[in-house]
PDB file of C-alpha atoms in Angstrom:
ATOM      1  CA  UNK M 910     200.132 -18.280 -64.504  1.00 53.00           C
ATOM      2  CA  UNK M 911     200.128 -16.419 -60.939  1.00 56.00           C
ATOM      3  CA  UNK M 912     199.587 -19.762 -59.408  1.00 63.00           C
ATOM      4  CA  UNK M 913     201.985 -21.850 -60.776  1.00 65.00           C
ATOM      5  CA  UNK M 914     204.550 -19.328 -59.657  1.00 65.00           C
ATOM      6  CA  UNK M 915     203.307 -19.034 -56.304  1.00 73.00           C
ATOM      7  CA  UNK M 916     203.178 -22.908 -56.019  1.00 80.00           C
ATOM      8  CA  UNK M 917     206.836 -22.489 -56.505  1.00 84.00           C
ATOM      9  CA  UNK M 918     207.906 -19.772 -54.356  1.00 84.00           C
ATOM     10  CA  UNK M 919     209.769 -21.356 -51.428  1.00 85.00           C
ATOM     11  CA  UNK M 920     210.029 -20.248 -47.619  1.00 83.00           C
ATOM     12  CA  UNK M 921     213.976 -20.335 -48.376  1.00 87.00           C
ATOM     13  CA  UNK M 922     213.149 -17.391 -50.717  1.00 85.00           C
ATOM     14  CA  UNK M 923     213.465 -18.953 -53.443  1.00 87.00           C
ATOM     15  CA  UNK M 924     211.039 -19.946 -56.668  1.00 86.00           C
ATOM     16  CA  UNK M 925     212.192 -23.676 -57.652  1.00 89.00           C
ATOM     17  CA  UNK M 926     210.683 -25.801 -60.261  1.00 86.00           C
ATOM     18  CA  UNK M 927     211.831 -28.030 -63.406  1.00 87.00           C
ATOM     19  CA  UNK M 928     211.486 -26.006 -66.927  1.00 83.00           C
ATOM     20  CA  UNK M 929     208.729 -27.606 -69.368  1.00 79.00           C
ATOM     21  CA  UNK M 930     211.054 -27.467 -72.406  1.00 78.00           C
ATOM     22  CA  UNK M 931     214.602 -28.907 -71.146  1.00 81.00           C
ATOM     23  CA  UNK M 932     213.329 -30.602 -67.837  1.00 86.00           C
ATOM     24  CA  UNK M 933     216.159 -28.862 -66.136  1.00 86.00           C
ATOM     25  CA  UNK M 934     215.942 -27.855 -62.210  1.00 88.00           C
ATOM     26  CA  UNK M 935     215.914 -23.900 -61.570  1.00 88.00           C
ATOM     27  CA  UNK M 936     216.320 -22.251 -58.476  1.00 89.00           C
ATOM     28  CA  UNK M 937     215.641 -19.104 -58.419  1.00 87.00           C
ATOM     29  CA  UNK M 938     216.540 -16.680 -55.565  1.00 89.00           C
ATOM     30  CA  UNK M 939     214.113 -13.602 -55.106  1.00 86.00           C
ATOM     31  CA  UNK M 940     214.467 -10.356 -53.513  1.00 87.00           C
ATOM     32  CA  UNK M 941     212.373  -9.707 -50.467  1.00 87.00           C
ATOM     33  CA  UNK M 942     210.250  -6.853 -52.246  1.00 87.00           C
ATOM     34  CA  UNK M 943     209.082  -9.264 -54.688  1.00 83.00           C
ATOM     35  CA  UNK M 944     208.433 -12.279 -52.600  1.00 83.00           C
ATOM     36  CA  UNK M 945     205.779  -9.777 -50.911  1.00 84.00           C
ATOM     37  CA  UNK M 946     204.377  -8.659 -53.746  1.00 81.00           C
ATOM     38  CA  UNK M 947     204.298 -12.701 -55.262  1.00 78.00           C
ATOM     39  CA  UNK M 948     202.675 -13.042 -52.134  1.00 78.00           C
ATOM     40  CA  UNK M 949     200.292 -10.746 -51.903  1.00 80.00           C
ATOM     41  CA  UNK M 950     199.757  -9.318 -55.498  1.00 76.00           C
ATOM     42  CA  UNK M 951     197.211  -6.541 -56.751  1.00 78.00           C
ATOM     43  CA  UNK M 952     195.467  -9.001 -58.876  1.00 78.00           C
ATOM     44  CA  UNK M 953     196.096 -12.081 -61.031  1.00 78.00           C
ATOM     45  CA  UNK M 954     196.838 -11.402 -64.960  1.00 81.00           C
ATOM     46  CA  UNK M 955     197.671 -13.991 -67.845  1.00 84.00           C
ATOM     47  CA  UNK M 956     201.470 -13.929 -69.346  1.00 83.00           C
ATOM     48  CA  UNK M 957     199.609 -12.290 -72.388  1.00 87.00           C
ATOM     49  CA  UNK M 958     198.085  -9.487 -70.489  1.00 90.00           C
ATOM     50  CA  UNK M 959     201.548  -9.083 -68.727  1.00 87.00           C
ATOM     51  CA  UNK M 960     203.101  -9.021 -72.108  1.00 90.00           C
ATOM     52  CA  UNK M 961     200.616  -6.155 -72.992  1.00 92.00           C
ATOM     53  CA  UNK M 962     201.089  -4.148 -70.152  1.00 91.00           C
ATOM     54  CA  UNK M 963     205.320  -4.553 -70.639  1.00 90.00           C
ATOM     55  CA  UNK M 964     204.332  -2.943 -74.790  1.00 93.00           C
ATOM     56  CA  UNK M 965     202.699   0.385 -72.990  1.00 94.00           C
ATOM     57  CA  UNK M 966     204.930   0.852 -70.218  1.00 93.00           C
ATOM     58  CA  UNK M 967     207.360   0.962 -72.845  1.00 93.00           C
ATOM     59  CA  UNK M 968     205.653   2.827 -75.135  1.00 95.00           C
ATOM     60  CA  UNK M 969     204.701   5.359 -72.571  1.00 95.00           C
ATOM     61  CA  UNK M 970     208.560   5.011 -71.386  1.00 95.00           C
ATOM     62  CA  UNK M 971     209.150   5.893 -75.253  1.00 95.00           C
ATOM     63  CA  UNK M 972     211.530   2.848 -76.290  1.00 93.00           C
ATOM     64  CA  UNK M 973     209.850   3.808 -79.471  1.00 93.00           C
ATOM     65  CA  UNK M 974     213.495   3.371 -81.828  1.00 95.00           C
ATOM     66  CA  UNK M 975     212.654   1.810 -85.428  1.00 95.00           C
ATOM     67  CA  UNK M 976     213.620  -1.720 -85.334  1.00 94.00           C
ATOM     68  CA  UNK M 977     213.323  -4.248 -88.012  1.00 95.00           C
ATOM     69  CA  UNK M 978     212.534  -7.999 -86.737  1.00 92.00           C
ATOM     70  CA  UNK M 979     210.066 -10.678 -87.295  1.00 92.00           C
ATOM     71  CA  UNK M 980     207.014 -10.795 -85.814  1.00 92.00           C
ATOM     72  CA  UNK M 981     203.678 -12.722 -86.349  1.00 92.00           C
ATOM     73  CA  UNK M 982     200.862 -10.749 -87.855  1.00 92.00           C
ATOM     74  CA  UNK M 983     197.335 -11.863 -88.768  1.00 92.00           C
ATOM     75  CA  UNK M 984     197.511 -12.724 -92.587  1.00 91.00           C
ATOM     76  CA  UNK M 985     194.042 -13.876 -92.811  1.00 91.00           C
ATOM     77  CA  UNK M 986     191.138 -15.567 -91.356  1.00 91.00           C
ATOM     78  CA  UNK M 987     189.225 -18.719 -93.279  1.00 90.00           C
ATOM     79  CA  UNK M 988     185.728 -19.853 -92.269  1.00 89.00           C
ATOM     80  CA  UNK M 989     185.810 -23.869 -91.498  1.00 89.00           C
ATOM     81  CA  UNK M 990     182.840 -26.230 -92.828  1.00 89.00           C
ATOM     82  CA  UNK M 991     181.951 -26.213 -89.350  1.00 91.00           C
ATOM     83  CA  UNK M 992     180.968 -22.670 -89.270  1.00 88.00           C
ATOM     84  CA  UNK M 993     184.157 -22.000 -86.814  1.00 91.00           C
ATOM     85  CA  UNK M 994     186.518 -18.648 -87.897  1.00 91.00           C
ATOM     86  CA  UNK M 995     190.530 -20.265 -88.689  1.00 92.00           C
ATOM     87  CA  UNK M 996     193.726 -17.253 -88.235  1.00 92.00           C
ATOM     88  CA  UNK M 997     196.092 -17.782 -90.511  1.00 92.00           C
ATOM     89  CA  UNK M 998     199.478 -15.814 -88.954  1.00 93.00           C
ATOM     90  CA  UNK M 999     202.668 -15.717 -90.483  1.00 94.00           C
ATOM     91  CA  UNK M1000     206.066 -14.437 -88.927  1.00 94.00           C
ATOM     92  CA  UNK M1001     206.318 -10.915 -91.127  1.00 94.00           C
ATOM     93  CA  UNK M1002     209.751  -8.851 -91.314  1.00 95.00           C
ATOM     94  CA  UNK M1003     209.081  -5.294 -90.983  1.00 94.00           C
ATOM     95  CA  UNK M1004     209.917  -2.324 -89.445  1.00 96.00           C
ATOM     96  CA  UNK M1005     207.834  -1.539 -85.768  1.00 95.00           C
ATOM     97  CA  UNK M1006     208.648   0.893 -82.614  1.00 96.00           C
ATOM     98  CA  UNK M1007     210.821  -1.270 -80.511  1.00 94.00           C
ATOM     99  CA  UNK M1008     208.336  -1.228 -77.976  1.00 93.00           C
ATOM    100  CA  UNK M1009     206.031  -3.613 -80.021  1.00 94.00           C
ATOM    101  CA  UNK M1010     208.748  -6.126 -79.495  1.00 92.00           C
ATOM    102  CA  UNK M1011     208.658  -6.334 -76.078  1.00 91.00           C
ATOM    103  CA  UNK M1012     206.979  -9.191 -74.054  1.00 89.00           C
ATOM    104  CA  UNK M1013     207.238 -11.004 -70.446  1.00 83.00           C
ATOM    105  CA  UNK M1014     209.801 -13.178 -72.020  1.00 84.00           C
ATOM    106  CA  UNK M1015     211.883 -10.069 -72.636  1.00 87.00           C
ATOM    107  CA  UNK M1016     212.603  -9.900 -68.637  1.00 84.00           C
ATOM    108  CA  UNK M1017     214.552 -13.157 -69.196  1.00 87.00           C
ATOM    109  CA  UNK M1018     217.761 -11.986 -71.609  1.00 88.00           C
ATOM    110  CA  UNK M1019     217.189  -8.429 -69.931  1.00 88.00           C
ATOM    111  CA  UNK M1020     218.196 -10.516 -66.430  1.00 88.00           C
ATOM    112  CA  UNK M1021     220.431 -12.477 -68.136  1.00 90.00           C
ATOM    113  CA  UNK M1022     222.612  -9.408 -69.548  1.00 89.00           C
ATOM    114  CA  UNK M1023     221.838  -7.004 -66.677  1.00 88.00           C
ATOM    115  CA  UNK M1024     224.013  -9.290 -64.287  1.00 90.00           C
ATOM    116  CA  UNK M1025     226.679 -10.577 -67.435  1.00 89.00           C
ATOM    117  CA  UNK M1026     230.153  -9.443 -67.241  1.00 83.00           C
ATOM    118  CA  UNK M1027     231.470  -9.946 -63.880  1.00 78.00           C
ATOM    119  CA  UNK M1028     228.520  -9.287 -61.592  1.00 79.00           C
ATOM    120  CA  UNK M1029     227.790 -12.511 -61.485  1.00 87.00           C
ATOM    121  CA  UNK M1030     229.660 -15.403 -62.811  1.00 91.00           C
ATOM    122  CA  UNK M1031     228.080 -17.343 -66.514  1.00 90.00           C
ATOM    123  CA  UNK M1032     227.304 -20.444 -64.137  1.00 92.00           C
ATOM    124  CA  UNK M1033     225.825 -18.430 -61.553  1.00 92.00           C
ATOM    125  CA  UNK M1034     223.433 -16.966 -63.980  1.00 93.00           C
ATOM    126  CA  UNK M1035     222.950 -20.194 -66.179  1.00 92.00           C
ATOM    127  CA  UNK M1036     221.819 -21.944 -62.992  1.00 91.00           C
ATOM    128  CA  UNK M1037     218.881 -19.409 -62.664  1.00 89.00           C
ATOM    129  CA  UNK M1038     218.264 -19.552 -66.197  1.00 89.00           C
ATOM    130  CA  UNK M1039     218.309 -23.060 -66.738  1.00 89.00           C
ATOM    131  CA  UNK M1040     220.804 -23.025 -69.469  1.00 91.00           C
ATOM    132  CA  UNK M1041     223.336 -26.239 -69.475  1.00 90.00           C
ATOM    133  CA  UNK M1042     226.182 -24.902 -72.090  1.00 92.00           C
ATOM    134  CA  UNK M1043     228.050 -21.597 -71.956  1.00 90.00           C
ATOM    135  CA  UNK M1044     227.753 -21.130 -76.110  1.00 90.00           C
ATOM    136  CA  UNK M1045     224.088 -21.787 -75.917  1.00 91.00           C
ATOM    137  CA  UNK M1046     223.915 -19.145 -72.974  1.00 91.00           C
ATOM    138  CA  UNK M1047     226.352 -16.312 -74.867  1.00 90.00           C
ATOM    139  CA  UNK M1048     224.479 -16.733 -78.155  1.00 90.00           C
ATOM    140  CA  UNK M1049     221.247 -16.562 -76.135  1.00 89.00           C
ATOM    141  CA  UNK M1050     222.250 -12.760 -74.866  1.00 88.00           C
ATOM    142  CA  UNK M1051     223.844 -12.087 -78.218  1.00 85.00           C
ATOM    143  CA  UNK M1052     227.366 -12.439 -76.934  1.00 82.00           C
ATOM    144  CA  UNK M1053     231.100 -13.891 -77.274  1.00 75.00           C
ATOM    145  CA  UNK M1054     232.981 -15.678 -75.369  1.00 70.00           C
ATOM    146  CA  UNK M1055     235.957 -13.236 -75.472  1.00 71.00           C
ATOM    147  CA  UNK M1056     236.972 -13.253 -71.714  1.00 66.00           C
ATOM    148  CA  UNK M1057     240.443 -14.474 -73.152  1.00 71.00           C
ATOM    149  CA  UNK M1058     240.997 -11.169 -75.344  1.00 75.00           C
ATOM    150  CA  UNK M1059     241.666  -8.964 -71.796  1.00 76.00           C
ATOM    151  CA  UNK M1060     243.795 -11.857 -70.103  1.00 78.00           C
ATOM    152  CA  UNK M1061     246.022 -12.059 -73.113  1.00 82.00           C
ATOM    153  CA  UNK M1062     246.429  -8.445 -73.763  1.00 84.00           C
ATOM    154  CA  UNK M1063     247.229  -7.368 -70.114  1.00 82.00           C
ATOM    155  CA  UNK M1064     250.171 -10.440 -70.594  1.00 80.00           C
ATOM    156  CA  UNK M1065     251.653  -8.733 -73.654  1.00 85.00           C
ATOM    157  CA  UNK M1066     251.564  -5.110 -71.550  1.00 84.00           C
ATOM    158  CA  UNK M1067     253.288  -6.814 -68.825  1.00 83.00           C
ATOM    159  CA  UNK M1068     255.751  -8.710 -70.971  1.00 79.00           C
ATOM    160  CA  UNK M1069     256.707  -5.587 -72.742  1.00 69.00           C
ATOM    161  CA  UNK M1070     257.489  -4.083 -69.474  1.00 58.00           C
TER     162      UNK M1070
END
């Protein structure tokens, strides 16, 4: 995973490269602290073990809250004619420390709605996320578009002026 990333990372300080799923161009810009670290990292680990590491810093951060969702669980394993184990997993709703939730995917809506609502403009985020339509973006980071709502009441404060 590590190297595709750093096969990315630009001298512009930037990590550009087309998404797998929607073929769409991304340019990302990164700070300076984490270019050097992309750079020169500790060691290499797979998006799973990254995903695992996220779960216990946030368990050890205590993001523990009961929160119901789905998530896949092991229903049961099936030996093959060929001698080979199959894992039968099925998406089960239930009710888990929110930490258990967490993965390196989470980092994505966390950026997304860490720099929503006027730090940065919706098409100045969608271009680092890749996204193409607002709706698709706002239902991505579990919002509305109600940037209208404000605009219209500070008219009716003024009118009544």
């Amino acid at each position: 995973m590590l190297d595709k990333v750093l096969d990315n990372v630009k001298d512009d300080g930037t990590i550009r490269f087309t998404q797998g799923k929607t073929t769409t161009k991304v340019i990302i810009p990164i700070h300076p602290k984490v270019k050097k670290i992309l750079l020169n990292p500790p060691h290499k680990i797979s998006t799973q073990k990254g995903s695992d590491y996220f779960k216990k810093i946030c368990e050890m951060a205590e993001i523990n809250k009961p929160t119901t969702d789905y998530k896949k669980e092991l229903i049961k394993e099936k030996k093959t004619r060929n001698g080979d184990i199959k894992k039968l997993y099925r998406a089960v709703l239930k009710e888990r420390p929110k930490y258990s939730y967490v993965a390196t995917h989470t980092c994505r809506r966390s950026f997304c709605m860490m720099w929503y609502g006027g730090k940065m403009t919706n098409a100045e985020i969608m271009r680092v996320t890749g996204h193409k339509k607002v709706d698709t973006f706002l239902a991505y980071i579990n919002k509305t578009d109600d940037t209208h709502v404000e605009k219209w009441q500070k008219h009716y404060e003024d009118e009544q002026l």
